[in-house]
């Protein structure tokens, strides 16, 4: 017996991931402006994922523009956003009705918990500098915007047994 199923193209995950990543970056920069008086603080913290020692820099250093950390954060954030967007495109058809809402809320909360748990083990100094409420808000921004973009894409019909 064959069942009709609809999936989202991977390209919708790419574009949804980039849109969600832009929303997440905007919320992170808003946090930087409000809490740290600098948009570079969250950018430099993100760069700390790939550049050892960023978590040990002074607050003044984290608040200042630094070219290498900026490009590391930009490239890393873009790649991760695209990959997570593709995962969303694959998973969105599995969610019940109102998929963008569920994917926009559940996945970011799971992702935030995973990051919080692993970062505490991998880089405790960096973990102490992250504002977790703002992190979750930024994750939710990614999930809602990325999920919305992917859900609005044209689905591809498939035949499955």
PDB file of C-alpha atoms in Angstrom, residues 44-57 62 66 68-69 72 122-123 125-126:
ATOM      1  CA  UNK A  44      32.945  37.440  20.470  1.00  0.00           C
ATOM      2  CA  UNK A  45      31.296  34.898  22.784  1.00  0.00           C
ATOM      3  CA  UNK A  46      30.140  32.937  19.749  1.00  0.00           C
ATOM      4  CA  UNK A  47      33.661  33.065  18.349  1.00  0.00           C
ATOM      5  CA  UNK A  48      34.806  31.490  21.598  1.00  0.00           C
ATOM      6  CA  UNK A  49      33.306  28.228  20.369  1.00  0.00           C
ATOM      7  CA  UNK A  50      36.143  27.889  17.836  1.00  0.00           C
ATOM      8  CA  UNK A  51      38.842  30.226  19.205  1.00  0.00           C
ATOM      9  CA  UNK A  52      40.360  28.954  22.459  1.00  0.00           C
ATOM     10  CA  UNK A  53      40.772  31.525  25.192  1.00  0.00           C
ATOM     11  CA  UNK A  54      37.964  33.899  24.167  1.00  0.00           C
ATOM     12  CA  UNK A  55      36.093  32.963  27.328  1.00  0.00           C
ATOM     13  CA  UNK A  56      39.013  34.218  29.389  1.00  0.00           C
ATOM     14  CA  UNK A  57      39.169  37.666  27.783  1.00  0.00           C
ATOM     15  CA  UNK A  62      34.702  41.055  24.520  1.00  0.00           C
ATOM     16  CA  UNK A  66      37.957  41.989  16.694  1.00  0.00           C
ATOM     17  CA  UNK A  68      39.306  37.282  13.483  1.00  0.00           C
ATOM     18  CA  UNK A  69      36.593  36.493  16.051  1.00  0.00           C
ATOM     19  CA  UNK A  72      34.974  33.042  12.864  1.00  0.00           C
ATOM     20  CA  UNK A 122      33.485  21.714  27.443  1.00  0.00           C
ATOM     21  CA  UNK A 123      34.112  25.368  28.336  1.00  0.00           C
ATOM     22  CA  UNK A 125      34.519  29.891  31.505  1.00  0.00           C
ATOM     23  CA  UNK A 126      32.420  30.590  28.400  1.00  0.00           C
TER      24      UNK A 126
END
